[in-house]
CSV table of C-alpha atoms in Angstrom, one decimal:
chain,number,residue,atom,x,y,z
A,174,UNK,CA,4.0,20.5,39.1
A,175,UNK,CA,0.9,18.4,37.9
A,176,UNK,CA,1.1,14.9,36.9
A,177,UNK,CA,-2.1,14.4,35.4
A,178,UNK,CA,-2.2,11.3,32.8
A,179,UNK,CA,1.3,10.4,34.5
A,180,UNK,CA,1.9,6.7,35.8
A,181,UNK,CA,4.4,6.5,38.3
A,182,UNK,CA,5.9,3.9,40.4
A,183,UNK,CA,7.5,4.0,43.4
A,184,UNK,CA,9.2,0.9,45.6
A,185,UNK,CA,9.9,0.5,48.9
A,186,UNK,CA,5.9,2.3,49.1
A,187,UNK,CA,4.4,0.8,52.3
A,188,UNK,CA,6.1,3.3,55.0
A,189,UNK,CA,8.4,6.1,55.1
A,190,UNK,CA,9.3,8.1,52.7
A,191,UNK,CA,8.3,5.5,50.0
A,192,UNK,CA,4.7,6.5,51.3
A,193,UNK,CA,5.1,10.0,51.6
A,194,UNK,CA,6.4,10.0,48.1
A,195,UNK,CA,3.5,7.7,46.8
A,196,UNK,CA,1.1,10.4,48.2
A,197,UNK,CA,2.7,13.2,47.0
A,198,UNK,CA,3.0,12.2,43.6
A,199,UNK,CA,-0.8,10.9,43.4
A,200,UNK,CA,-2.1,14.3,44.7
A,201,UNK,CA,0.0,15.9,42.0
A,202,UNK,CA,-2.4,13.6,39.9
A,203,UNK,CA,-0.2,11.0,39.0
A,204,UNK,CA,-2.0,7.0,38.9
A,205,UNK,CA,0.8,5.9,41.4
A,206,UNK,CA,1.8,2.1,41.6
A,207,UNK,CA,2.6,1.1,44.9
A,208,UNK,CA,5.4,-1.7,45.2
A,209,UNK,CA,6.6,-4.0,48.1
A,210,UNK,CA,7.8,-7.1,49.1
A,211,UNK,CA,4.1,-8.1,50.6
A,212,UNK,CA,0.8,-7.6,49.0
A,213,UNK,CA,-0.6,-7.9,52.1
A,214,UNK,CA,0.7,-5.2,53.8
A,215,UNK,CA,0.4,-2.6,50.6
A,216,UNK,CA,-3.4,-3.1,49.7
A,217,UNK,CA,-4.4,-1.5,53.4
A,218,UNK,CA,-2.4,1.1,52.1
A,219,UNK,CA,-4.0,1.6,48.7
A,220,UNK,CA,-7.7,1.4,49.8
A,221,UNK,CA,-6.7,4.0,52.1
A,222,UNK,CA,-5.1,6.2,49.6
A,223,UNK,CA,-7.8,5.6,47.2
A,224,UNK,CA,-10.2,6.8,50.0
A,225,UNK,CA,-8.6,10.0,50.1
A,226,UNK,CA,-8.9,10.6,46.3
A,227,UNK,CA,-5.4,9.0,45.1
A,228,UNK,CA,-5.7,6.9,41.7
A,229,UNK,CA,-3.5,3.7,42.8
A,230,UNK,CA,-2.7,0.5,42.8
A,231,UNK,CA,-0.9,-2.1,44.7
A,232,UNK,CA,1.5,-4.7,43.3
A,233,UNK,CA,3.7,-6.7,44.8
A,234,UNK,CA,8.0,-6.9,44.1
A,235,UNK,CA,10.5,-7.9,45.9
A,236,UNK,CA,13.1,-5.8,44.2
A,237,UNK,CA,16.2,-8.0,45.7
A,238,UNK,CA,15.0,-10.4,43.5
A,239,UNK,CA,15.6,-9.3,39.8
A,240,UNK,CA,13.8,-12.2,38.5
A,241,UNK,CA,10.8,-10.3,39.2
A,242,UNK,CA,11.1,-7.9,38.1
A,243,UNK,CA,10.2,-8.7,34.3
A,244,UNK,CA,7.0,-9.6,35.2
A,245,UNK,CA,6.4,-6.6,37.6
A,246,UNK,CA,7.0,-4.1,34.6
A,247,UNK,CA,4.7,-6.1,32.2
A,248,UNK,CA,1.7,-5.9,34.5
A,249,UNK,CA,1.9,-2.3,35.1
A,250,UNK,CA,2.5,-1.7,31.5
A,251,UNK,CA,-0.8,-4.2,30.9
A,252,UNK,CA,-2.7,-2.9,33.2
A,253,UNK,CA,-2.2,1.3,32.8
A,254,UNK,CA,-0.7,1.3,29.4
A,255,UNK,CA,3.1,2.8,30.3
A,256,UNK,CA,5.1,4.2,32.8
A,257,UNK,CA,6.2,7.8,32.8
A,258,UNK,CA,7.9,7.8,36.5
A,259,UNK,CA,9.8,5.4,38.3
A,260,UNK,CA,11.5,6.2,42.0
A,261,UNK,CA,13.8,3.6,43.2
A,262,UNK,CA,12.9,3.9,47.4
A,263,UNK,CA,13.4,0.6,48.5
A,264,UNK,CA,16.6,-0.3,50.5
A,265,UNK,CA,18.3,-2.1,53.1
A,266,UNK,CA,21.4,-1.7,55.7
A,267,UNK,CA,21.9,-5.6,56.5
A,268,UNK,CA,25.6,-5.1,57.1
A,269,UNK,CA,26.2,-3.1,60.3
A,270,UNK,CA,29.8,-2.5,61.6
A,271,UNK,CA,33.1,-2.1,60.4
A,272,UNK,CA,33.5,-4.2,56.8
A,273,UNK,CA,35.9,-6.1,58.0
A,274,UNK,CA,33.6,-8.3,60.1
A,275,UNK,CA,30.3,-8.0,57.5
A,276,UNK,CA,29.7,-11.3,55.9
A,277,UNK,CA,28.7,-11.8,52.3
A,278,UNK,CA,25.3,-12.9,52.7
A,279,UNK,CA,24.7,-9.4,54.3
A,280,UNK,CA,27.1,-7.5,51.7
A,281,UNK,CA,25.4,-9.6,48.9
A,282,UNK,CA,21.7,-8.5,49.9
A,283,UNK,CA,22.1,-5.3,50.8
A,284,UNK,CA,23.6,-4.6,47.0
A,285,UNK,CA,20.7,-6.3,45.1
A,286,UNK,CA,18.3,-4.5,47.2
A,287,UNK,CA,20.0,-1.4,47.2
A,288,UNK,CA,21.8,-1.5,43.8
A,289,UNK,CA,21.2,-4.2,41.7
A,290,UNK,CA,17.7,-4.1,41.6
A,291,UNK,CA,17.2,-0.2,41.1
A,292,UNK,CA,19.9,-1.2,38.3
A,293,UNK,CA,17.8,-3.5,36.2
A,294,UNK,CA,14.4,-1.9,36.7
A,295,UNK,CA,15.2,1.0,35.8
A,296,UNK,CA,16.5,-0.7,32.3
A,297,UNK,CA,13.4,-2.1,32.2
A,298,UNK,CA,11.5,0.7,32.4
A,299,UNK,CA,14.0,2.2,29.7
A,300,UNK,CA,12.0,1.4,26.3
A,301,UNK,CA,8.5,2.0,28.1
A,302,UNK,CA,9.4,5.8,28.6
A,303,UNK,CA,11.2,5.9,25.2
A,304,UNK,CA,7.8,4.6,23.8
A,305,UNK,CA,6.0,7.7,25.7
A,306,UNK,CA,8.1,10.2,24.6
A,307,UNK,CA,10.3,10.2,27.7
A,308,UNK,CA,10.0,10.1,31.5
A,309,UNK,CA,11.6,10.5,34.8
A,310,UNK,CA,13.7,8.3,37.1
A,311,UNK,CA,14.4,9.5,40.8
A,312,UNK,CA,16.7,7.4,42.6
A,313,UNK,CA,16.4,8.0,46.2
A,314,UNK,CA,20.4,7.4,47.8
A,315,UNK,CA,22.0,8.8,50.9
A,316,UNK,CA,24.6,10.9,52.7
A,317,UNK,CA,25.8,7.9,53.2
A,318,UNK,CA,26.7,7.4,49.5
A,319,UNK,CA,28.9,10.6,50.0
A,320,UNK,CA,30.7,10.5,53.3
A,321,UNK,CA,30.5,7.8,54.9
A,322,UNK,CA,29.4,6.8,58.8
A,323,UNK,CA,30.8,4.4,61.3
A,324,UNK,CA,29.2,1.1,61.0
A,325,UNK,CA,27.3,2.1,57.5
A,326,UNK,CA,30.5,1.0,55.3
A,327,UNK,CA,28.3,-1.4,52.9
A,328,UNK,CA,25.2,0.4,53.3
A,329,UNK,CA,27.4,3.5,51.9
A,330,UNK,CA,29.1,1.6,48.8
A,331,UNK,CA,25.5,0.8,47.5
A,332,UNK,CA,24.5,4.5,47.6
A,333,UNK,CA,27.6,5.7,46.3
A,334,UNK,CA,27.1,3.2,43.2
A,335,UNK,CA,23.5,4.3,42.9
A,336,UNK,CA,24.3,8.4,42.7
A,337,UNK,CA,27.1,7.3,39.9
A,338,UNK,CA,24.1,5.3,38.0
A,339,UNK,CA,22.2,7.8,38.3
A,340,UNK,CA,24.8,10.0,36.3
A,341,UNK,CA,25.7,7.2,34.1
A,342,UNK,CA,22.0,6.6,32.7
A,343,UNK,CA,21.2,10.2,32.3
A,344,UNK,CA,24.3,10.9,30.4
A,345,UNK,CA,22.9,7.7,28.3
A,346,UNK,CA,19.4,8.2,28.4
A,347,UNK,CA,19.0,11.9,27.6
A,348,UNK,CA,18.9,11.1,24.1
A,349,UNK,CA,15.7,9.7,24.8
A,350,UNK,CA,14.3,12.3,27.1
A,351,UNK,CA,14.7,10.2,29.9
A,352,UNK,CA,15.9,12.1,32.7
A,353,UNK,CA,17.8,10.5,35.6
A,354,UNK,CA,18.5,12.4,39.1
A,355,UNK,CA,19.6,11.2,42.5
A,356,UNK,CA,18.6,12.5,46.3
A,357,UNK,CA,20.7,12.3,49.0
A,358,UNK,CA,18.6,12.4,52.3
A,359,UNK,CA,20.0,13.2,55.8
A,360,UNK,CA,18.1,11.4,58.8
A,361,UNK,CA,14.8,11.4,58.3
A,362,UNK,CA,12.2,10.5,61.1
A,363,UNK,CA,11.2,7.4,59.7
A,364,UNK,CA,11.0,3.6,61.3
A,365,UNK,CA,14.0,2.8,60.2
A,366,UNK,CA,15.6,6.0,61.7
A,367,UNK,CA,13.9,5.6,64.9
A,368,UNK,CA,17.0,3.5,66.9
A,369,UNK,CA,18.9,7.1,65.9
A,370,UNK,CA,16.7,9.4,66.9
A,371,UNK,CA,15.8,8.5,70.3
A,372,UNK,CA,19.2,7.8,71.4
A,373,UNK,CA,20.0,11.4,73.1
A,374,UNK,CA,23.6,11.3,72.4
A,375,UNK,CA,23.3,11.0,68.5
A,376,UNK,CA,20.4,12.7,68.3
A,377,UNK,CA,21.9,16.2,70.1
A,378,UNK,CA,25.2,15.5,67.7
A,379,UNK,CA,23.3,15.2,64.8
A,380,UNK,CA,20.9,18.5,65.9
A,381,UNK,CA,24.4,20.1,66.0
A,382,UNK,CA,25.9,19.7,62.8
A,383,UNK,CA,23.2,20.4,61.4
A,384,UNK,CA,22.1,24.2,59.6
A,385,UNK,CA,18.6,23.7,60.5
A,386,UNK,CA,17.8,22.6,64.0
A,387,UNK,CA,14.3,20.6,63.0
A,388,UNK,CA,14.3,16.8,62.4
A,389,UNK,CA,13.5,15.9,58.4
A,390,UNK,CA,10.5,14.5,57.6
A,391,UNK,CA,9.7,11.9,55.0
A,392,UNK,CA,7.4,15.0,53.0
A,393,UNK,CA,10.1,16.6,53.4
A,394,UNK,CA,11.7,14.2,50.6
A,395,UNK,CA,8.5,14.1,48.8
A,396,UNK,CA,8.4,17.2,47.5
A,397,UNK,CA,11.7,17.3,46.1
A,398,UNK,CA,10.8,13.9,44.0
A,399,UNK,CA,7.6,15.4,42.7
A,400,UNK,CA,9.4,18.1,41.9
A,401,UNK,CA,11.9,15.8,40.0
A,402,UNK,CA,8.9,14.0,38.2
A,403,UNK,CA,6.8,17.1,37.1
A,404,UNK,CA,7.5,19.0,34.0
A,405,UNK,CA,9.2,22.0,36.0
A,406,UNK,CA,12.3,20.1,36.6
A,407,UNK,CA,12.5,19.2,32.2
A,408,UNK,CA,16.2,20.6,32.6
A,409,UNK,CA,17.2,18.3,35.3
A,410,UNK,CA,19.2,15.2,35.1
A,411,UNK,CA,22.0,13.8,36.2
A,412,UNK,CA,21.4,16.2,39.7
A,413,UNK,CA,22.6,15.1,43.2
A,414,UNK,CA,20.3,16.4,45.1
A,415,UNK,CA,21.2,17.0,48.8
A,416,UNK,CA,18.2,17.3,51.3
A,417,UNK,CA,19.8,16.5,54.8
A,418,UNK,CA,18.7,20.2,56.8
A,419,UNK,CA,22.8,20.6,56.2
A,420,UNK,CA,24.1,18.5,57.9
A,421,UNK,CA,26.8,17.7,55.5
A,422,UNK,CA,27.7,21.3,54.9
């Protein structure tokens, strides 16, 4: 699964699985462009990365904010010629309880973080692959997006929309050699899961449903990208891809 001579960048990069992913593609060989909302906080990250033999670079997006995007796309493009991979990591869950009491601000930002943004950088990216002979887009959704838990109702409408993009611009994009797939993560021990996973009572009811009685890891979801970007996955697109130790079985 090498990615040698590949470009690839991935969002949402400074923790988490946007890490792990960043990591996993880079030691697959892959010059990997790590994006956030701060450059602060990401060029820590790519000295460190660099230290360990990972060809990278750190460039700061804000991917809520599509007027940035433009200008994100052009200075990876000027600055390592193309862009083979893109993985759409970064989100948000602003909106928490039922939907009835969610204002719009929070509905509002949680879609052009979680929706919007992946949307229109991943047209961006579009005629840069088609230039290159093709590439790879991994969008990285949710359970969520297919059933739905208590107090996630917003947070689940933007990953449902992103798994039916996902099929939408690989049914469009094939022609170009552009392949589109979408994973669907369970709970993974991350930051952001960690209000989840130490509350007992959730935790033993997730551990319960699910086929595999060990708590996901972020690598866990980094393998299955780079398997999405590499070469070995060429017949791939349009895939859901469920990685969530079965809990949704």
């Amino acid at each position: 699964m090498s990615l040698d001579q590949k470009v690839a960048i991935v969002t949402g990069a400074s923790r988490g699985i946007g890490l792990a992913i960043a990591k996993a593609l880079g030691k697959s060989g892959a010059t990997v462009v790590l994006s956030s909302r701060k450059q602060e906080v990401l060029d820590p990250i790519a000295e460190e990365l660099q230290q360990a033999g990972i060809s990278c670079a750190a460039m700061a997006c804000n991917v809520g904010k599509v007027d940035e995007l433009p200008g994100f796309v052009n200075q990876v493009v000027e600055r390592f010629g193309g862009i083979d991979v893109l993985v759409n990591n970064a989100g948000t869950s602003l909106a928490f309880g039922p939907v009835l009491d969610t204002e719009m601000w929070a509905y509002d930002k949680t879609f052009d973080v979680n929706l919007k943004g992946p949307y229109e950088l991943s047209r961006l990216v579009h005629p840069v692959m088609k230039s290159r002979g093709g590439g790879s887009i991994i969008n990285i959704a949710s359970v969520e997006g297919i059933t739905p838990s208590e107090g996630l109702g917003v947070y689940s409408m933007t990953k449902a929309a992103m798994i039916m993009a996902s099929k939408v611009f690989a049914q469009e994009w094939g022609v170009d050699n552009i392949r589109v797939n979408a994973i669907c993560p369970g709970y993974i021990k991350t930051k952001l899961s960690k209000t989840i996973m130490e509350n007992d009572q959730i935790y033993q009811a997730l551990m319960a449903k699910q086929a595999v009685k060990y708590e996901g890891q972020p690598e866990n979801i980094a393998d299955l990208v780079n398997f999405l970007a590499s070469d070995a996955s060429k017949f791939v697109t349009g895939a859901v891809m469920v990685a969530d130790g079965g809990l949704t079985i």
